[in-house]
C-alpha positions as a Python dict, from the first residue, in 0.01 Angstrom:
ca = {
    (1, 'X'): (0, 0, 0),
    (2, 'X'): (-151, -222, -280),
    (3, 'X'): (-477, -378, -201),
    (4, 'X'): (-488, -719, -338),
    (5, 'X'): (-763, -977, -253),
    (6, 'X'): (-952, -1177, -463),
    (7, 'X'): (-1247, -1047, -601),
    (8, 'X'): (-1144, -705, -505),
    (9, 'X'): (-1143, -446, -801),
    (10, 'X'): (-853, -236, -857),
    (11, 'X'): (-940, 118, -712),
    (12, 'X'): (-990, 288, -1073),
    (13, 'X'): (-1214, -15, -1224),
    (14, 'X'): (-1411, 22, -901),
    (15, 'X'): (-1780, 75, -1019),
    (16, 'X'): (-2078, -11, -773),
    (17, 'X'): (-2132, 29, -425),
    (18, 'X'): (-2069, -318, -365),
    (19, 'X'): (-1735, -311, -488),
    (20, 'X'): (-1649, 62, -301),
    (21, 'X'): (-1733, -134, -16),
    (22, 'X'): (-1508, -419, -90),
    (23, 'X'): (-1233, -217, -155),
    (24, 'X'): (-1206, 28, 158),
    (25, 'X'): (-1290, -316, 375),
    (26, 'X'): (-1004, -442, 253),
    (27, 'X'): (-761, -143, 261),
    (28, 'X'): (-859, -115, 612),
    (29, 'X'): (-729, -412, 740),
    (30, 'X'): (-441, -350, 598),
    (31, 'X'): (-390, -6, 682),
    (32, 'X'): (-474, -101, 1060),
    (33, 'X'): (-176, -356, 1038),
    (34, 'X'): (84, -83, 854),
    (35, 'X'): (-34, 208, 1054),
    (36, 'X'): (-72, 21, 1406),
    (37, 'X'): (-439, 147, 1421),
    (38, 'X'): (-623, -4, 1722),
    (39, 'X'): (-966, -43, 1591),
    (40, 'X'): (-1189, -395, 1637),
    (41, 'X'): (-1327, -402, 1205),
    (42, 'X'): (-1557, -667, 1319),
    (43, 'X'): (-1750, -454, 1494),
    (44, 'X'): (-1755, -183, 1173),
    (45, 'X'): (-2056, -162, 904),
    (46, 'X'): (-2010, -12, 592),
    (47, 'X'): (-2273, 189, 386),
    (48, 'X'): (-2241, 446, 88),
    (49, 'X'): (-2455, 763, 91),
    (50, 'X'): (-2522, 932, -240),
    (51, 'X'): (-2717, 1230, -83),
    (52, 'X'): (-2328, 1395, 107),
    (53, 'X'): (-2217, 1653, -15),
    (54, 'X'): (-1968, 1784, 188),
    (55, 'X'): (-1802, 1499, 365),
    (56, 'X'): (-1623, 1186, 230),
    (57, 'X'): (-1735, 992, 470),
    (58, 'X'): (-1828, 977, 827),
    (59, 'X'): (-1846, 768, 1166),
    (60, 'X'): (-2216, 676, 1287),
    (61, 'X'): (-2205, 563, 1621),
    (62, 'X'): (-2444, 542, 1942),
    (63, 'X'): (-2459, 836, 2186),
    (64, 'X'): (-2259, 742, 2503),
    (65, 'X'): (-2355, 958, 2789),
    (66, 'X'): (-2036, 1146, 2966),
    (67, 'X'): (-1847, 965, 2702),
    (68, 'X'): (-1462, 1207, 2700),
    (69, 'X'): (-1206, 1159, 2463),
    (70, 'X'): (-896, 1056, 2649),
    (71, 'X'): (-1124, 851, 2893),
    (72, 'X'): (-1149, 494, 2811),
    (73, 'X'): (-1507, 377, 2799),
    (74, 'X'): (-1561, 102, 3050),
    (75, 'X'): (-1742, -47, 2783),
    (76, 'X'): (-1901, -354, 3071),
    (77, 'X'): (-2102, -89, 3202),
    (78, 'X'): (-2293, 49, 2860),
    (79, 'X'): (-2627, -149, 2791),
    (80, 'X'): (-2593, -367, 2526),
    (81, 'X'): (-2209, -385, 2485),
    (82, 'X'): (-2197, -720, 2572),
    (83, 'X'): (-1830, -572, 2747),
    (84, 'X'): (-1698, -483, 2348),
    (85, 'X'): (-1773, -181, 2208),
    (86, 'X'): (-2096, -97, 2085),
    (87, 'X'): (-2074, -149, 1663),
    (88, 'X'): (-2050, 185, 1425),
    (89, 'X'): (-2079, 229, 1093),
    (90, 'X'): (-1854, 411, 838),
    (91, 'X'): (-2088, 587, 580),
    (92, 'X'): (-1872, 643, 230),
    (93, 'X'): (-1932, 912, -13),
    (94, 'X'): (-1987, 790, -333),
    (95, 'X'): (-1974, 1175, -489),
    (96, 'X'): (-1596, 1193, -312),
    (97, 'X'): (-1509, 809, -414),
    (98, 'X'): (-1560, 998, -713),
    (99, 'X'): (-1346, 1259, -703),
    (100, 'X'): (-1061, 1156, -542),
    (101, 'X'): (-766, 991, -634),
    (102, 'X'): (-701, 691, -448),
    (103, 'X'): (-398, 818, -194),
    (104, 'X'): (-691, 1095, -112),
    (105, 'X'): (-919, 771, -42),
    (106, 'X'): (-675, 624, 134),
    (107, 'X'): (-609, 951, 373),
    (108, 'X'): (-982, 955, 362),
    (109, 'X'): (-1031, 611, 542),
    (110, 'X'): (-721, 641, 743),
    (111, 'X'): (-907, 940, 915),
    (112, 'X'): (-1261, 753, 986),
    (113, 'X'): (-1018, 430, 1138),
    (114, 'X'): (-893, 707, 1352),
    (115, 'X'): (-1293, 774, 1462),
    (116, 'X'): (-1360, 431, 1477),
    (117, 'X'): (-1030, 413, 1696),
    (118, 'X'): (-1122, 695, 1927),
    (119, 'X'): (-1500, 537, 1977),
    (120, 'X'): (-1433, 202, 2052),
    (121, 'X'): (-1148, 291, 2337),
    (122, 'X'): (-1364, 648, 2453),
    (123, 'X'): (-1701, 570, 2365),
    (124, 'X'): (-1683, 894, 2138),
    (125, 'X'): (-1458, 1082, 1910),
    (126, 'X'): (-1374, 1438, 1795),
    (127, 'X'): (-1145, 1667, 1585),
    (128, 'X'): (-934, 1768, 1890),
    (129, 'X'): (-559, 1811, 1991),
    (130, 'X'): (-546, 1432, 2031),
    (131, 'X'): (-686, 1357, 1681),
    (132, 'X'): (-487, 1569, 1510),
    (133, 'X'): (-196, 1413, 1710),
    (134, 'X'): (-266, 1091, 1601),
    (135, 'X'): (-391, 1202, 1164),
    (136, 'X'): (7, 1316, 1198),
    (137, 'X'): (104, 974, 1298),
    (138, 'X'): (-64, 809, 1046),
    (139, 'X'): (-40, 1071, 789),
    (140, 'X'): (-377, 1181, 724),
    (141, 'X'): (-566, 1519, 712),
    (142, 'X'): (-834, 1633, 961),
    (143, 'X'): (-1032, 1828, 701),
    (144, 'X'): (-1072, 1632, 337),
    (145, 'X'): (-1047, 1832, 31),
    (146, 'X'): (-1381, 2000, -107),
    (147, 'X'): (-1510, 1773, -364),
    (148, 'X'): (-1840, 1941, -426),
    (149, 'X'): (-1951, 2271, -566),
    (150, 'X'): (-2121, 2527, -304),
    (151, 'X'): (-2438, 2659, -451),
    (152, 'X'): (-2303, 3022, -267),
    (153, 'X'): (-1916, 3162, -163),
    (154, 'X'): (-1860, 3417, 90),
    (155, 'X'): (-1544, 3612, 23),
    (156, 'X'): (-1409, 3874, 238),
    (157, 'X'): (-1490, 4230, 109),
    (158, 'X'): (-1109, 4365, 148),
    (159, 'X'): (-918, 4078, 73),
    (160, 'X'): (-1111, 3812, -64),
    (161, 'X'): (-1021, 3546, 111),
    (162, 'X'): (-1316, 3276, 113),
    (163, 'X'): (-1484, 3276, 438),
    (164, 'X'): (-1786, 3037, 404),
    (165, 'X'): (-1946, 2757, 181),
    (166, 'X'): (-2299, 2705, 159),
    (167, 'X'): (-2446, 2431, -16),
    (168, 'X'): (-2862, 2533, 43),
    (169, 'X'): (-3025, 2779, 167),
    (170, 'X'): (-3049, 2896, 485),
    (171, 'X'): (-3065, 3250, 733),
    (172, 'X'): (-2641, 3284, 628),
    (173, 'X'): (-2711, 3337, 277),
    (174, 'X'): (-3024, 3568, 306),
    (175, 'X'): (-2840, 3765, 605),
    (176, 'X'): (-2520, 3767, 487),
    (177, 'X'): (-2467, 4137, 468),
    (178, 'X'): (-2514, 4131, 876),
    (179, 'X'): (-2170, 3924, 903),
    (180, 'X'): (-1819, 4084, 905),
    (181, 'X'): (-1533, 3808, 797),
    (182, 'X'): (-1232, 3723, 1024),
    (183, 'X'): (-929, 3818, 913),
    (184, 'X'): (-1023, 4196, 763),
    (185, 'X'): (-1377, 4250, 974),
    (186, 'X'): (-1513, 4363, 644),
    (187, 'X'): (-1820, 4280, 478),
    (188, 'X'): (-1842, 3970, 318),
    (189, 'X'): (-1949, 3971, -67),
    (190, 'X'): (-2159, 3663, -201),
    (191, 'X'): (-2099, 3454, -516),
    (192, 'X'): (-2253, 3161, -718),
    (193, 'X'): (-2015, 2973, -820),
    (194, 'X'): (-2047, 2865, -1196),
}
């Protein structure tokens, strides 16, 4: 799917925030007309966050108490919905704007529609049976592709499969000799990656 609006860059001479913006605004109307995507963009604010490092972008949206996925929101009885659902915001990551091509973008915002989807007909969303249903339909992944470089990896002791990222600190990478991994129940060895 092209994008092509006035005043909207091309993907690769996209260079500011502004224009980030611009751009996934724009491919999101039209992916919500070519992939059927029932989402209100009206009621959608866009941001970019240069402080993510592990997510492309994300979904920020009120707390609705008892709020179930598969259970439409009666959205007339949540204070301050005005009977529409309550607005969310999808945060963008410049670092993975960065790194990805733009069919990874696309996938990218293809899977927050399907957040924004979930929240504005259940008043909350998930990575469940019925979102991965629905990423299938519209041919999108439920996990992005790491974009960032983990300050640690945990490998499995026998195999050496990778087990865990870490990005800081934290009780995992000082205690990591207390965990076995999955798939071998061996001990897991740490490395920095260069």
């Amino acid at each position: 799917m092209a994008v092509e609006r006035a005043g909207v860059p091309a993907f690769e001479a996209i260079d500011s925030h502004d224009e980030l913006i611009a751009w996934s605004c724009t491919y999101a109307r039209e992916a919500r007309r070519e992939w059927g995507l029932d989402v209100r963009l009206d009621l959608v604010e866009w941001t970019v966050s240069t402080r993510a490092r592990r997510r492309a972008a994300a979904v920020k949206r009120p707390e609705i108490a008892d709020a179930t996925v598969g259970e439409p929101v009666d959205w007339e009885r949540i204070p301050d919905s005005d009977g529409r659902p309550l607005p969310c915001t999808i945060s963008l990551t410049w670092a993975a704007f960065e790194a990805f091509t733009q069919s990874e973008w696309e996938s990218t915002l293809r899977h927050e529609l399907l957040h924004v989807e979930q929240f504005q007909r259940d008043g909350t969303t998930d990575h469940g049976a019925t979102f991965k249903r629905r990423a299938r339909a519209v041919e999108t992944d439920v996990h992005c592709r790491t974009f960032a470089t983990p300050q640690w990896l945990f490998r499995c002791g026998d195999c050496g499969q990778e087990v865990a990222r870490r990005y800081r600190d934290c009780a995992f990478v000082t205690e990591y000799d207390q965990y076995r991994s999955e798939c071998c129940a061996a001990p897991l060895t740490r490395i920095e990656p260069e």
